[in-house]
Short mmCIF file of C-alpha atoms and ligand atoms in Angstrom, two decimals:
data_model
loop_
_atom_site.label_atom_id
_atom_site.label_comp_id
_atom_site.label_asym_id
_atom_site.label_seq_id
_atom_site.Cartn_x
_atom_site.Cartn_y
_atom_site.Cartn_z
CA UNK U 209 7.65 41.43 -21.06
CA UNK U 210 10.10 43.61 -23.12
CA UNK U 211 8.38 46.94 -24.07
CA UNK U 212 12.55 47.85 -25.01
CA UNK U 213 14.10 46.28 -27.89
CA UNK U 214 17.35 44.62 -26.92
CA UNK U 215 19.49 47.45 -28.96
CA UNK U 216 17.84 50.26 -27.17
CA UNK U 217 18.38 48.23 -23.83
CA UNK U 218 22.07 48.21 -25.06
CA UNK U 219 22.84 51.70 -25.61
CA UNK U 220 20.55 52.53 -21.99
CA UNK U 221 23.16 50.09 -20.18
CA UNK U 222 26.21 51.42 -22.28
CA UNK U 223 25.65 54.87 -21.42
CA UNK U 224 25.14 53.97 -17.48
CA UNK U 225 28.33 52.15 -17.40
CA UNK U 226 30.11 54.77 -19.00
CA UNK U 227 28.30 57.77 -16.42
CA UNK U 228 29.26 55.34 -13.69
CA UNK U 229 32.22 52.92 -13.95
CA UNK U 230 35.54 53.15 -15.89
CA UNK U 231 35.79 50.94 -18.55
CA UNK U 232 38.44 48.34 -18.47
CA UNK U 233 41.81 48.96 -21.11
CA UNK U 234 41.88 46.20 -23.46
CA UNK U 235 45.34 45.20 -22.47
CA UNK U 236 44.17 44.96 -18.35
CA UNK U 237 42.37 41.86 -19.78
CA UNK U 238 45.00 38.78 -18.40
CA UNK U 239 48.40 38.82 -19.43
CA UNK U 240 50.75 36.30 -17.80
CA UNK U 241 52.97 37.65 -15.68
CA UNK U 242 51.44 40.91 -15.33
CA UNK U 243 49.90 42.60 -12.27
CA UNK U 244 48.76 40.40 -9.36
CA UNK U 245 49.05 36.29 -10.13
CA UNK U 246 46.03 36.48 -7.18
CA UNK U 247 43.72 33.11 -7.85
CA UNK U 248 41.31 32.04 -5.14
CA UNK U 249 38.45 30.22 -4.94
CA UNK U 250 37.64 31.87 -1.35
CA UNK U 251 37.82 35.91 -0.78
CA UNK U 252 40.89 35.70 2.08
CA UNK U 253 40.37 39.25 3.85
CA UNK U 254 40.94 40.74 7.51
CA UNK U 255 37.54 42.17 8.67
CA UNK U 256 38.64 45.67 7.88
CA UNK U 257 39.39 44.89 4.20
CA UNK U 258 35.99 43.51 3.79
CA UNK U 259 33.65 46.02 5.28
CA UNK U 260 35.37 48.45 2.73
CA UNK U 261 34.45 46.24 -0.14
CA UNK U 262 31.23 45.23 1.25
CA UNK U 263 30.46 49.18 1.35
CA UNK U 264 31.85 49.41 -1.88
CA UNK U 265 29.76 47.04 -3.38
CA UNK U 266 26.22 47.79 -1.63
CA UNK U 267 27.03 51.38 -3.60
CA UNK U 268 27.42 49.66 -6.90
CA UNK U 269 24.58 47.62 -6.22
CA UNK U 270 21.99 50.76 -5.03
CA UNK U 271 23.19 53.00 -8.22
CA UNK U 272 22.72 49.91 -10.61
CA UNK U 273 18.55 49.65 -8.59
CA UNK U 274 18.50 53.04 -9.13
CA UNK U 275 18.79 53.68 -12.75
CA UNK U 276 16.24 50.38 -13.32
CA UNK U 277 19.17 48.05 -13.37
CA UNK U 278 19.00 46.54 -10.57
CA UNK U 279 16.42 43.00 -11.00
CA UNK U 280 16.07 43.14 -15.04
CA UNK U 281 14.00 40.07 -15.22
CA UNK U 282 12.06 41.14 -11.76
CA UNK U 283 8.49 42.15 -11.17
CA UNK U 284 7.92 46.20 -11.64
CA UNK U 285 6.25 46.14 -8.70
CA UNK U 286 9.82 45.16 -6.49
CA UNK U 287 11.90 47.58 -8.70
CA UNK U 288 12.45 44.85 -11.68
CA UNK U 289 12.21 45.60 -15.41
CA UNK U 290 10.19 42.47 -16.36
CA UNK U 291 12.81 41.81 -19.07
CA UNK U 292 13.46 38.12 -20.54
CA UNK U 293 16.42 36.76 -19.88
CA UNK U 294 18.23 37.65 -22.77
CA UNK U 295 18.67 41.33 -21.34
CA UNK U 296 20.20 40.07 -18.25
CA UNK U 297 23.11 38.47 -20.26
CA UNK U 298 23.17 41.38 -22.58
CA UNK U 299 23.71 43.29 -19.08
CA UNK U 300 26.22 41.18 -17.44
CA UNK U 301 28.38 41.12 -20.51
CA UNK U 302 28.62 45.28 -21.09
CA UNK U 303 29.62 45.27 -16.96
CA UNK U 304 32.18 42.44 -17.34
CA UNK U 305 33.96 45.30 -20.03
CA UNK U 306 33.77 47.99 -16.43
CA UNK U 307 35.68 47.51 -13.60
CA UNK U 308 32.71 47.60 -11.56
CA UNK U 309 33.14 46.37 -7.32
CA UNK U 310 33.59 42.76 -6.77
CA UNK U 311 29.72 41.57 -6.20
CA UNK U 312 30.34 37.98 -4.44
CA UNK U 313 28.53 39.55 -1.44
CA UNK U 314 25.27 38.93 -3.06
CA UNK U 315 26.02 35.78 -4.55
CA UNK U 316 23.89 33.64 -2.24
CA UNK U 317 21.19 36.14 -1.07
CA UNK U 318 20.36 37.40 -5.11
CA UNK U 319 20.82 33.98 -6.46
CA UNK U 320 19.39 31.54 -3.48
CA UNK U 321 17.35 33.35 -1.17
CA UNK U 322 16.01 36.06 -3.03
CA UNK U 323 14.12 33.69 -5.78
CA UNK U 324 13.00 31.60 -2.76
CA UNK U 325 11.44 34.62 -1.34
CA UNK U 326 9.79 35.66 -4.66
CA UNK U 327 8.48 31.62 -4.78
CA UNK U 328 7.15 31.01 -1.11
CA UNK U 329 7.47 34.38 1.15
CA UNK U 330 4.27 36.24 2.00
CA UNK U 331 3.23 39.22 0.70
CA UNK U 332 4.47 41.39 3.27
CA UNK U 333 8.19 39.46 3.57
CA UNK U 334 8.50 40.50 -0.46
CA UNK U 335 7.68 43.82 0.32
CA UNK U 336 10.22 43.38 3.27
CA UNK U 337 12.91 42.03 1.22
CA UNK U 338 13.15 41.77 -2.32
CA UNK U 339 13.83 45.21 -3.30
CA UNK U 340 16.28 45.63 -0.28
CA UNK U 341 18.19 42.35 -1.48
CA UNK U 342 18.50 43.69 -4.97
CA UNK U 343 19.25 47.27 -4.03
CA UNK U 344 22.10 45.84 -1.82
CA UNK U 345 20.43 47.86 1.16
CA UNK U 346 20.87 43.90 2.71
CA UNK U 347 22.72 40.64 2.65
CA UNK U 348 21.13 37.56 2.92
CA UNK U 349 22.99 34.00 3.85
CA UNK U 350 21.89 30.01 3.50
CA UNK U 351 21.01 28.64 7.59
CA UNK U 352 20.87 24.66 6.23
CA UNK U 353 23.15 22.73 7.17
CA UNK U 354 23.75 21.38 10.70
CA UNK U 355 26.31 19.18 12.33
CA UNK U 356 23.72 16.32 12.24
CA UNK U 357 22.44 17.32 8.23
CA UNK U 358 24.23 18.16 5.64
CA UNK U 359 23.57 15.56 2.94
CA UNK U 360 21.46 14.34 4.96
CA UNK U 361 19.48 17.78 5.40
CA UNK U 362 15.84 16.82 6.21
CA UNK U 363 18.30 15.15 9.98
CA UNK U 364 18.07 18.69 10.96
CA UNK U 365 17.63 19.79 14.06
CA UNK U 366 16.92 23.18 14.96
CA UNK U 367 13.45 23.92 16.36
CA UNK U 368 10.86 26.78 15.74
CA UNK U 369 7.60 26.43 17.76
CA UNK U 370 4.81 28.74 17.06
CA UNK U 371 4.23 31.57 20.16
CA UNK U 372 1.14 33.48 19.17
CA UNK U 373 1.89 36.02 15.97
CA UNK U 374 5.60 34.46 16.67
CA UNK U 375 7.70 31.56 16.41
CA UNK U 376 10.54 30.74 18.73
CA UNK U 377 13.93 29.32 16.79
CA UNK U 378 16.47 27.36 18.84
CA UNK U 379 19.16 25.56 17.08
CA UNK U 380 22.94 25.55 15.72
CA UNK U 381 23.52 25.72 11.64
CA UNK U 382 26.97 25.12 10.64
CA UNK U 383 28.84 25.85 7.07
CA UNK U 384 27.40 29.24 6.96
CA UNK U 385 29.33 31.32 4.22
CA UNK U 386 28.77 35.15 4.69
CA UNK U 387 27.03 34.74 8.15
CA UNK U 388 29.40 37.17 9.45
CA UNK U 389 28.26 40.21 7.31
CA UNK U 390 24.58 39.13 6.52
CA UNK U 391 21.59 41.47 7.74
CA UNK U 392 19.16 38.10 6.93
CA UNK U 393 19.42 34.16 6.51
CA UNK U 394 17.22 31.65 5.04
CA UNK U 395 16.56 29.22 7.67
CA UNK U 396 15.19 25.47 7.63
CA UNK U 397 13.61 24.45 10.80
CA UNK U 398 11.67 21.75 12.59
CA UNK U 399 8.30 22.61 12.97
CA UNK U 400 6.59 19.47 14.11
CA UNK U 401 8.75 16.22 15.11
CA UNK U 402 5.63 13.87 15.26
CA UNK U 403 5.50 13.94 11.14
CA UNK U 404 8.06 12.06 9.02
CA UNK U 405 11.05 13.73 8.78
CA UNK U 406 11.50 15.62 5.41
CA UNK U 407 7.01 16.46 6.42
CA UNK U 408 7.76 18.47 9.80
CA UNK U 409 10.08 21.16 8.39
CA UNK U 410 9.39 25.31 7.87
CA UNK U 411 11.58 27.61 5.94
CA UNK U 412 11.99 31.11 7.71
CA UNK U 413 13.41 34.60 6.87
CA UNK U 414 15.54 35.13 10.72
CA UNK U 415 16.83 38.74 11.46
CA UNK U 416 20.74 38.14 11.82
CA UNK U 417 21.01 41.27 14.06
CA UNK U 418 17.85 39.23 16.60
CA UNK U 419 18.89 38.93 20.12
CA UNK U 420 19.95 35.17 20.78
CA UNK U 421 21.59 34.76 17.64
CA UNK U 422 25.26 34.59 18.04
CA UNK U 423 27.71 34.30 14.64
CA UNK U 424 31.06 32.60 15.03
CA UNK U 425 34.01 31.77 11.99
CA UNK U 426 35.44 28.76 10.99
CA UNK U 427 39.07 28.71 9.92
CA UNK U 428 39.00 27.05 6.73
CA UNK U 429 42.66 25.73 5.23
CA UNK U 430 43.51 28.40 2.96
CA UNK U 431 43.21 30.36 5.90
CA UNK U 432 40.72 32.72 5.78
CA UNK U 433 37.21 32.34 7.38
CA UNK U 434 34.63 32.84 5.18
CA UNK U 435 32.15 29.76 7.29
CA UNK U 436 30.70 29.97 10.29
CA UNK U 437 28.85 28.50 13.08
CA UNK U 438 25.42 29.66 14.27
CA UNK U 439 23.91 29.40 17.14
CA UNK U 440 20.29 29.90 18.28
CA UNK U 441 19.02 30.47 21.71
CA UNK U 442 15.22 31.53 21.12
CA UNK U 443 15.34 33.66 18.48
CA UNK U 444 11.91 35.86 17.91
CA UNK U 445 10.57 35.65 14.21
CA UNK U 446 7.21 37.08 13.27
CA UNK U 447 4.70 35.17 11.29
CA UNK U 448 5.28 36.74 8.39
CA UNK U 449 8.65 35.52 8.19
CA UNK U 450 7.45 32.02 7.11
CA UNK U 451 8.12 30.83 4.23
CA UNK U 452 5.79 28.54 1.89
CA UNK U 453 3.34 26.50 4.65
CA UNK U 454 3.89 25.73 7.66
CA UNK U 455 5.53 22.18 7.65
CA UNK U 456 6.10 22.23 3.81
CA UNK U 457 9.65 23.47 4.16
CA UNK U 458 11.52 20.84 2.17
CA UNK U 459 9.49 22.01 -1.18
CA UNK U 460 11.47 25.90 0.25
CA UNK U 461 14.44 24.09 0.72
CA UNK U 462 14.70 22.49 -2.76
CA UNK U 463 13.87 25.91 -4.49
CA UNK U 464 16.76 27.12 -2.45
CA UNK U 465 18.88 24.32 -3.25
CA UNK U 466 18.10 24.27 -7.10
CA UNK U 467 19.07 27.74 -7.38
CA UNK U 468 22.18 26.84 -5.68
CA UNK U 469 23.28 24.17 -8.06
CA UNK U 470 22.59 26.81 -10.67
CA UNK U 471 24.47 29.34 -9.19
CA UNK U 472 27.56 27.03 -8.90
CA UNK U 473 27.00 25.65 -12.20
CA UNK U 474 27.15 28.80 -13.83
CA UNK U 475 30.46 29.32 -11.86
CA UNK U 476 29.37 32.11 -10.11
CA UNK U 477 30.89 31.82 -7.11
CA UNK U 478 33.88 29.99 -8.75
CA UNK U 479 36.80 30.86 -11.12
CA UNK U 480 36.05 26.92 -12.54
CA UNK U 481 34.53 28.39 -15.93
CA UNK U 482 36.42 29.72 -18.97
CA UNK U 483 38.52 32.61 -17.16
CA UNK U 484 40.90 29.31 -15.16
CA UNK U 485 41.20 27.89 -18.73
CA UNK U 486 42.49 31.30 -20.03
CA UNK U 487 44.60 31.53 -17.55
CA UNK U 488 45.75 27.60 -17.32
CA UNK U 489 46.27 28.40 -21.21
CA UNK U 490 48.76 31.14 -20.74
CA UNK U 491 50.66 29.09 -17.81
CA UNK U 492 51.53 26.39 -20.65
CA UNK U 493 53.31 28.81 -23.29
CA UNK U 494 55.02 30.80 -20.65
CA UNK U 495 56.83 27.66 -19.40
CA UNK U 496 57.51 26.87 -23.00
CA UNK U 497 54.99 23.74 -23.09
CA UNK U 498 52.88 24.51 -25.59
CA UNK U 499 53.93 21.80 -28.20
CA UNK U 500 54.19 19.05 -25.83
CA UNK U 501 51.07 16.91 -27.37
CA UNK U 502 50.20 15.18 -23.84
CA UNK U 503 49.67 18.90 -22.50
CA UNK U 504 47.98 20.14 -25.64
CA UNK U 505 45.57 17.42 -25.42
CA UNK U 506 44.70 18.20 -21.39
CA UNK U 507 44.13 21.65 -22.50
CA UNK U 508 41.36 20.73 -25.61
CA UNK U 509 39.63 19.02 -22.86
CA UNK U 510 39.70 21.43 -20.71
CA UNK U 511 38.64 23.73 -23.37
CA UNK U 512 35.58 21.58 -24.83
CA UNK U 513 34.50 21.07 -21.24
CA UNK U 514 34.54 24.53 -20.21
CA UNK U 515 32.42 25.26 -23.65
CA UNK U 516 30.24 22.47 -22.92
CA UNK U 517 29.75 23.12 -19.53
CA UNK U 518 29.28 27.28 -20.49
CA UNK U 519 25.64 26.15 -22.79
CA UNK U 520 24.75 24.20 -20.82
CA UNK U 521 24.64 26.49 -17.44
CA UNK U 522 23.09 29.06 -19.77
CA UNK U 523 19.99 26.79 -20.68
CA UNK U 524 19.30 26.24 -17.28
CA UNK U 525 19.52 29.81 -16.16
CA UNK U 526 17.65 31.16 -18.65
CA UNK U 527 14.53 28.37 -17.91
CA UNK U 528 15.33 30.00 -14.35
CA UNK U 529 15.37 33.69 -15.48
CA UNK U 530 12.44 33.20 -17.61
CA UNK U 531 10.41 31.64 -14.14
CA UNK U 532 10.61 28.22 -14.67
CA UNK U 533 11.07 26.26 -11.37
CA UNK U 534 14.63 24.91 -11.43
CA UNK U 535 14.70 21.23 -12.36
CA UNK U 536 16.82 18.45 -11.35
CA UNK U 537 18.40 18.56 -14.52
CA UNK U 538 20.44 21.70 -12.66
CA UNK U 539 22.74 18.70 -10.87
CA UNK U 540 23.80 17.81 -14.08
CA UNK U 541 25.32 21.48 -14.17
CA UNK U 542 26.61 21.46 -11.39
CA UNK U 543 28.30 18.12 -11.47
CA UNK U 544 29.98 19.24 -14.79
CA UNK U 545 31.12 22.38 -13.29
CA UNK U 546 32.61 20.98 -10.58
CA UNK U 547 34.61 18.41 -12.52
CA UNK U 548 35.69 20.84 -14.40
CA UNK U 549 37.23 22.74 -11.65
CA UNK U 550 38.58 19.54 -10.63
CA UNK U 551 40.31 19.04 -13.73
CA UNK U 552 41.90 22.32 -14.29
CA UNK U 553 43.25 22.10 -10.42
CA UNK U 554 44.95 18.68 -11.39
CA UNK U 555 46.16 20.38 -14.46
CA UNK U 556 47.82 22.77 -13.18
CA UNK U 557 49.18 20.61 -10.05
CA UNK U 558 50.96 18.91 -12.55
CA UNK U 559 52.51 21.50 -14.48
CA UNK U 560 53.37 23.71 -11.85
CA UNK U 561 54.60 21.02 -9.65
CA UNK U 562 56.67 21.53 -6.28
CA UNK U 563 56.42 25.58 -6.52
CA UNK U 564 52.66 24.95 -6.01
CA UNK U 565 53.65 24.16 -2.28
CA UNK U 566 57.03 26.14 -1.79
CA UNK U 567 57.07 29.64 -2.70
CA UNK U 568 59.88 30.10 -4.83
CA UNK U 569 58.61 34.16 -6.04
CA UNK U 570 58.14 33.20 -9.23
CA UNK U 571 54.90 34.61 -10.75
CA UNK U 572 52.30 32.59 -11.19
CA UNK U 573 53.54 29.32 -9.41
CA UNK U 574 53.22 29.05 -5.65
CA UNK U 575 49.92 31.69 -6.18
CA UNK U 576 48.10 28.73 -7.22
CA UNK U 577 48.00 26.94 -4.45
CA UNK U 578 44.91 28.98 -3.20
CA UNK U 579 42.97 28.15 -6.01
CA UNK U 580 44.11 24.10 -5.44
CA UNK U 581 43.36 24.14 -1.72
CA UNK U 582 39.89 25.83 -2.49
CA UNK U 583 38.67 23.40 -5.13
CA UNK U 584 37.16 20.80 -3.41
CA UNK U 585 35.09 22.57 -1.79
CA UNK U 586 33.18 22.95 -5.10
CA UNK U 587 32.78 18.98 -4.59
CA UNK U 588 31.08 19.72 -1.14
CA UNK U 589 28.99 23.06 -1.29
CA UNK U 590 25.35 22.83 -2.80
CA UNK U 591 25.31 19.39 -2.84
CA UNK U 592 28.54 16.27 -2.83
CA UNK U 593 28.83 15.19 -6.13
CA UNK U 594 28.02 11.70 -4.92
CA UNK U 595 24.63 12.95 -3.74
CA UNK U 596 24.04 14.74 -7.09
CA UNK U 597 25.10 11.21 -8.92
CA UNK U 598 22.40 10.32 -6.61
CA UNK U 599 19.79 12.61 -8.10
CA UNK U 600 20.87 12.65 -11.64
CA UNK U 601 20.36 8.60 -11.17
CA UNK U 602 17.16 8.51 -9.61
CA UNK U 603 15.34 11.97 -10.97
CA UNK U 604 16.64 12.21 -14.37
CA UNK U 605 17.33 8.65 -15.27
CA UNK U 606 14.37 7.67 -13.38
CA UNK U 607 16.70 4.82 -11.68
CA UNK U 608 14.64 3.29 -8.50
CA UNK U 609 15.03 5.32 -5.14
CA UNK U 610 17.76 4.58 -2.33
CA UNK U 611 16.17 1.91 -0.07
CA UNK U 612 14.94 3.14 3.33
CA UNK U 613 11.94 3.62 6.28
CA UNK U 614 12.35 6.64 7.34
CA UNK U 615 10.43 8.62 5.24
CA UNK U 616 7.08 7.45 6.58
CA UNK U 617 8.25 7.54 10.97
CA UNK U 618 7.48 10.16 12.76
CA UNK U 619 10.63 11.79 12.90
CA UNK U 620 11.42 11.97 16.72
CA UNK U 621 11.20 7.78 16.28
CA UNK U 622 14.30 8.27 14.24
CA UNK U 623 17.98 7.57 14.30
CA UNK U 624 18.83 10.29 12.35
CA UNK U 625 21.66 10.70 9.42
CA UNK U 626 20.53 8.21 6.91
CA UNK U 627 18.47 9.61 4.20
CA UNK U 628 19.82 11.91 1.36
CA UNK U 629 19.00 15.55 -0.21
CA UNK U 630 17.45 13.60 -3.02
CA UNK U 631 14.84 12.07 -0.98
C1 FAD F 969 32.37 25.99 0.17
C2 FAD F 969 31.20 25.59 1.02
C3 FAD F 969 30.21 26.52 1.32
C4 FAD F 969 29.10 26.14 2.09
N1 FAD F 969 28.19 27.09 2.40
C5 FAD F 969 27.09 26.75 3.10
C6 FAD F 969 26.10 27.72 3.42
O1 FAD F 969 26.25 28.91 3.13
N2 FAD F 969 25.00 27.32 4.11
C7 FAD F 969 24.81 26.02 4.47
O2 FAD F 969 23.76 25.72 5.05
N3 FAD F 969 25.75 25.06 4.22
C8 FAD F 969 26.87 25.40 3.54
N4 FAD F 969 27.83 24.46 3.26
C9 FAD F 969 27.66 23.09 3.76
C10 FAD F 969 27.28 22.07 2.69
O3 FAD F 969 25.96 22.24 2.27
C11 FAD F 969 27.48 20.67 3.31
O4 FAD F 969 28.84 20.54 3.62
C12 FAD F 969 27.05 19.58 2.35
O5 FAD F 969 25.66 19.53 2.23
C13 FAD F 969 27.57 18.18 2.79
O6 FAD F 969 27.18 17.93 4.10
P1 FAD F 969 28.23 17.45 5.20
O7 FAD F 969 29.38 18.39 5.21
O8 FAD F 969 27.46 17.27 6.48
O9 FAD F 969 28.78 16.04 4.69
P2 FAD F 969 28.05 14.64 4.82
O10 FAD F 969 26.63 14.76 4.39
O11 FAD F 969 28.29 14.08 6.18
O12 FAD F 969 28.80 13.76 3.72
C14 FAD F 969 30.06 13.14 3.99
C15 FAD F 969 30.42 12.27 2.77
O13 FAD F 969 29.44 11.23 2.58
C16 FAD F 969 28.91 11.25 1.25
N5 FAD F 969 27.49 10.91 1.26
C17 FAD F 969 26.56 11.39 2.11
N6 FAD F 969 25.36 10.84 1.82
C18 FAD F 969 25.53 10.02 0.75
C19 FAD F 969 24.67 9.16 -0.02
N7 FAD F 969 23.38 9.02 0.27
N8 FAD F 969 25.20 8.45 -1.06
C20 FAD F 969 26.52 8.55 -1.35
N9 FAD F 969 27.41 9.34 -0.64
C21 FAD F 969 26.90 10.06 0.39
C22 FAD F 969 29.12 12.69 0.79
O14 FAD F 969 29.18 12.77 -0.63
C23 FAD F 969 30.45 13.06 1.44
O15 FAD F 969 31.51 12.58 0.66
C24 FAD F 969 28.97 24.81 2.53
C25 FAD F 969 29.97 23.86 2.24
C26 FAD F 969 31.07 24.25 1.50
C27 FAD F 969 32.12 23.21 1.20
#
């Protein structure tokens, strides 16, 4: 634990910003109508434009590692500080005052794969991995869902049989964000059909570079790409690459999954937290309705929700920080981020009206429309919210469990595609 005293920590993190990143002018913070009216849920960049800020932000990420910045609450012996989790915030807040490179890239290998590595890899996949996930020397993605499992994720399909010191993967994943520039994936496989199905599943590390795998994007409507399929076609991973026990890869999966809903709840990988609001804010007294009662009243809600939604994220982060396991408690987070996001899109489809969908070139209108199309996917990713309803209901209010057989066949007696994440 801390052998620094938060102040110290302060002026150590304060004086590697300022050696490293230029700080931000108070008056870049968001102005309406000034500078690009850019608001996306999705990166949308050609290939080119995204190596350069991939590069970009590996180098941010390996100078951070290097001056002991890199993992704060991590073990020492991976390169973390072993700090509480009131040091990471303390560190996240001086860097949101930097203009330091955009660090979405990591988003799913630091805050998914990287704790399930740390919970169930062996030793030598942590050595493998961890610090090269937090130094940004690699990119990890999520290899869950299939076209046969999504809610439904224990359905899945892909194979890995054991070949000596090996294990052979066959299989297609679908939905994979980042597939296209990650060095690793987390993968979910069947191990042993004969068991019940959520009983006869591994979780693996699988080289994305392998020979057999083959990565290929998915158009997505606001027209970038950032899915894509996966396919398989016997895929060499060593032993070591197994994650947890063999057939015990639905306890890996809900790690993963856990730290997912966290991730989303905390609006990491979203603009659905207090930044839209800001912004949604400033929208209303530039078009001059900032007295109209109906709107102020949408934007209190929005506000208290976003507030809400802000303490609540941060309690179950910091139970994760402080290594806790994730609870299911994390669903509730995620719901009420979601919504949230939800609510602010409707918001602003309603102010902003038809210049959302024809682009008229005033600032700040038609923009929006990226950040609308993008939105429900929020509803989908980590989780539906009907399926988190689902868990909240039966893990939290300790309602009784959907009805259903198949957790007790063997799984290759099954028609698969009726069982739930929650199961
Ligand atoms: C932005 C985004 C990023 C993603 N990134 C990844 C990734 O990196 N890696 C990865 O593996 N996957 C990823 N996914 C896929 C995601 O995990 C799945 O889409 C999700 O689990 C839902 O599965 P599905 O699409 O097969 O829908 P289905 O499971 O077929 O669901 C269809 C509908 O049925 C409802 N439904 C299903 N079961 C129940 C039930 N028991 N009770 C009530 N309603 C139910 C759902 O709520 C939904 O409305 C991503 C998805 C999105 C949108």
């Amino acid at each position: 634990m801390a052998v620094i005293g938060i102040e110290e920590f302060q002026t150590e993190v304060t004086s590697f910003l300022k050696a490293n990143a230029e700080e931000k002018p108070a008056e870049e913070r968001f102005v309406w109508g000034r500078g690009s009216d850019k608001v996306s849920m999705f990166e949308e960049r050609d290939q080119a434009a995204e190596q350069a800020a991939l590069a970009a932000a590996k180098s941010w990420r390996a100078t951070r590692f290097d001056a002991g910045l890199g993992w704060i609450t991590g073990p020492d012996e991976y390169g973390g500080r072993q700090l509480s989790a009131a040091y990471q915030r303390a560190y996240d807040h001086l860097e949101s005052l930097y203009d330091v490179p955009n660090q979405s890239f990591f988003l799913i290998g630091l805050g998914m794969v990287a704790p399930t590595i740390l919970a169930h890899g062996t030793p030598a996949a942590k050595a493998a991995y961890l610090r090269a996930l937090y130094r940004g020397d690699i990119v990890a993605c999520q290899l869950f869902s299939e076209p046969g499992a999504g809610s439904d994720l224990a359905s899945l399909q892909t194979r890995a049989e054991r070949d000596g010191e090996e294990w052979v993967l066959s299989g297609q994943k679908v939905w994979t964000s980042g597939a296209q520039y990650s060095d690793i994936g987390e993968i979910i496989a069947r191990t042993d059909p004969d068991l019940p199905k959520h009983q006869g599943l591994t979780g693996f590390i699988v080289d994305m570079r392998a020979p057999g795998v083959e990565v290929r994007p998915l158009r997505q409507m606001t027209g970038g790409a950032s899915f894509n399929e996966v396919f398989f076609n016997e895929v060499r991973i060593p032993d070591d690459d197994h994650l947890g026990d063999v057939n015990n890869g639905w306890a890996v999966a809900l790690t993963t999954l856990m730290n997912e809903r966290a991730a989303i709840g905390a609006g990491a990988g979203s603009g659905g937290g207090v930044g839209l609001v800001v912004r949604a804010i400033e929208m209303t007294r530039a078009f001059g309705l900032d007295d109209d009662p109906l709107v102020r009243q949408a934007l209190a809600d929005l506000v208290i929700r976003a507030r809400v939604n802000g303490y609540t994220n941060q309690r179950a982060l910091d139970r994760i920080r402080s290594g806790q396991t994730p609870g299911p408690e994390l669903s509730i987070a995620k719901l009420a981020s979601t919504q949230l996001s939800m609510r602010v899109s409707d918001f602003v489809s309603r102010v902003v009206g038809p210049k959302l969908v024809v682009d008229t070139g005033e600032w700040g209108t038609y923009a929006w429309a990226q950040l609308v199309m993008g939105i429900p996917g929020l509803r989908i990713a980590g989780g539906s919210d009907e399926v988190m309803r689902n868990i909240v209901g039966e893990r939290v209010l300790g309602l009784p469990k959907e009805p259903g057989i198949d957790t007790t066949s063997p799984f290759r007696d099954l028609k698969v595609g009726t069982q739930t994440q929650s199961a």
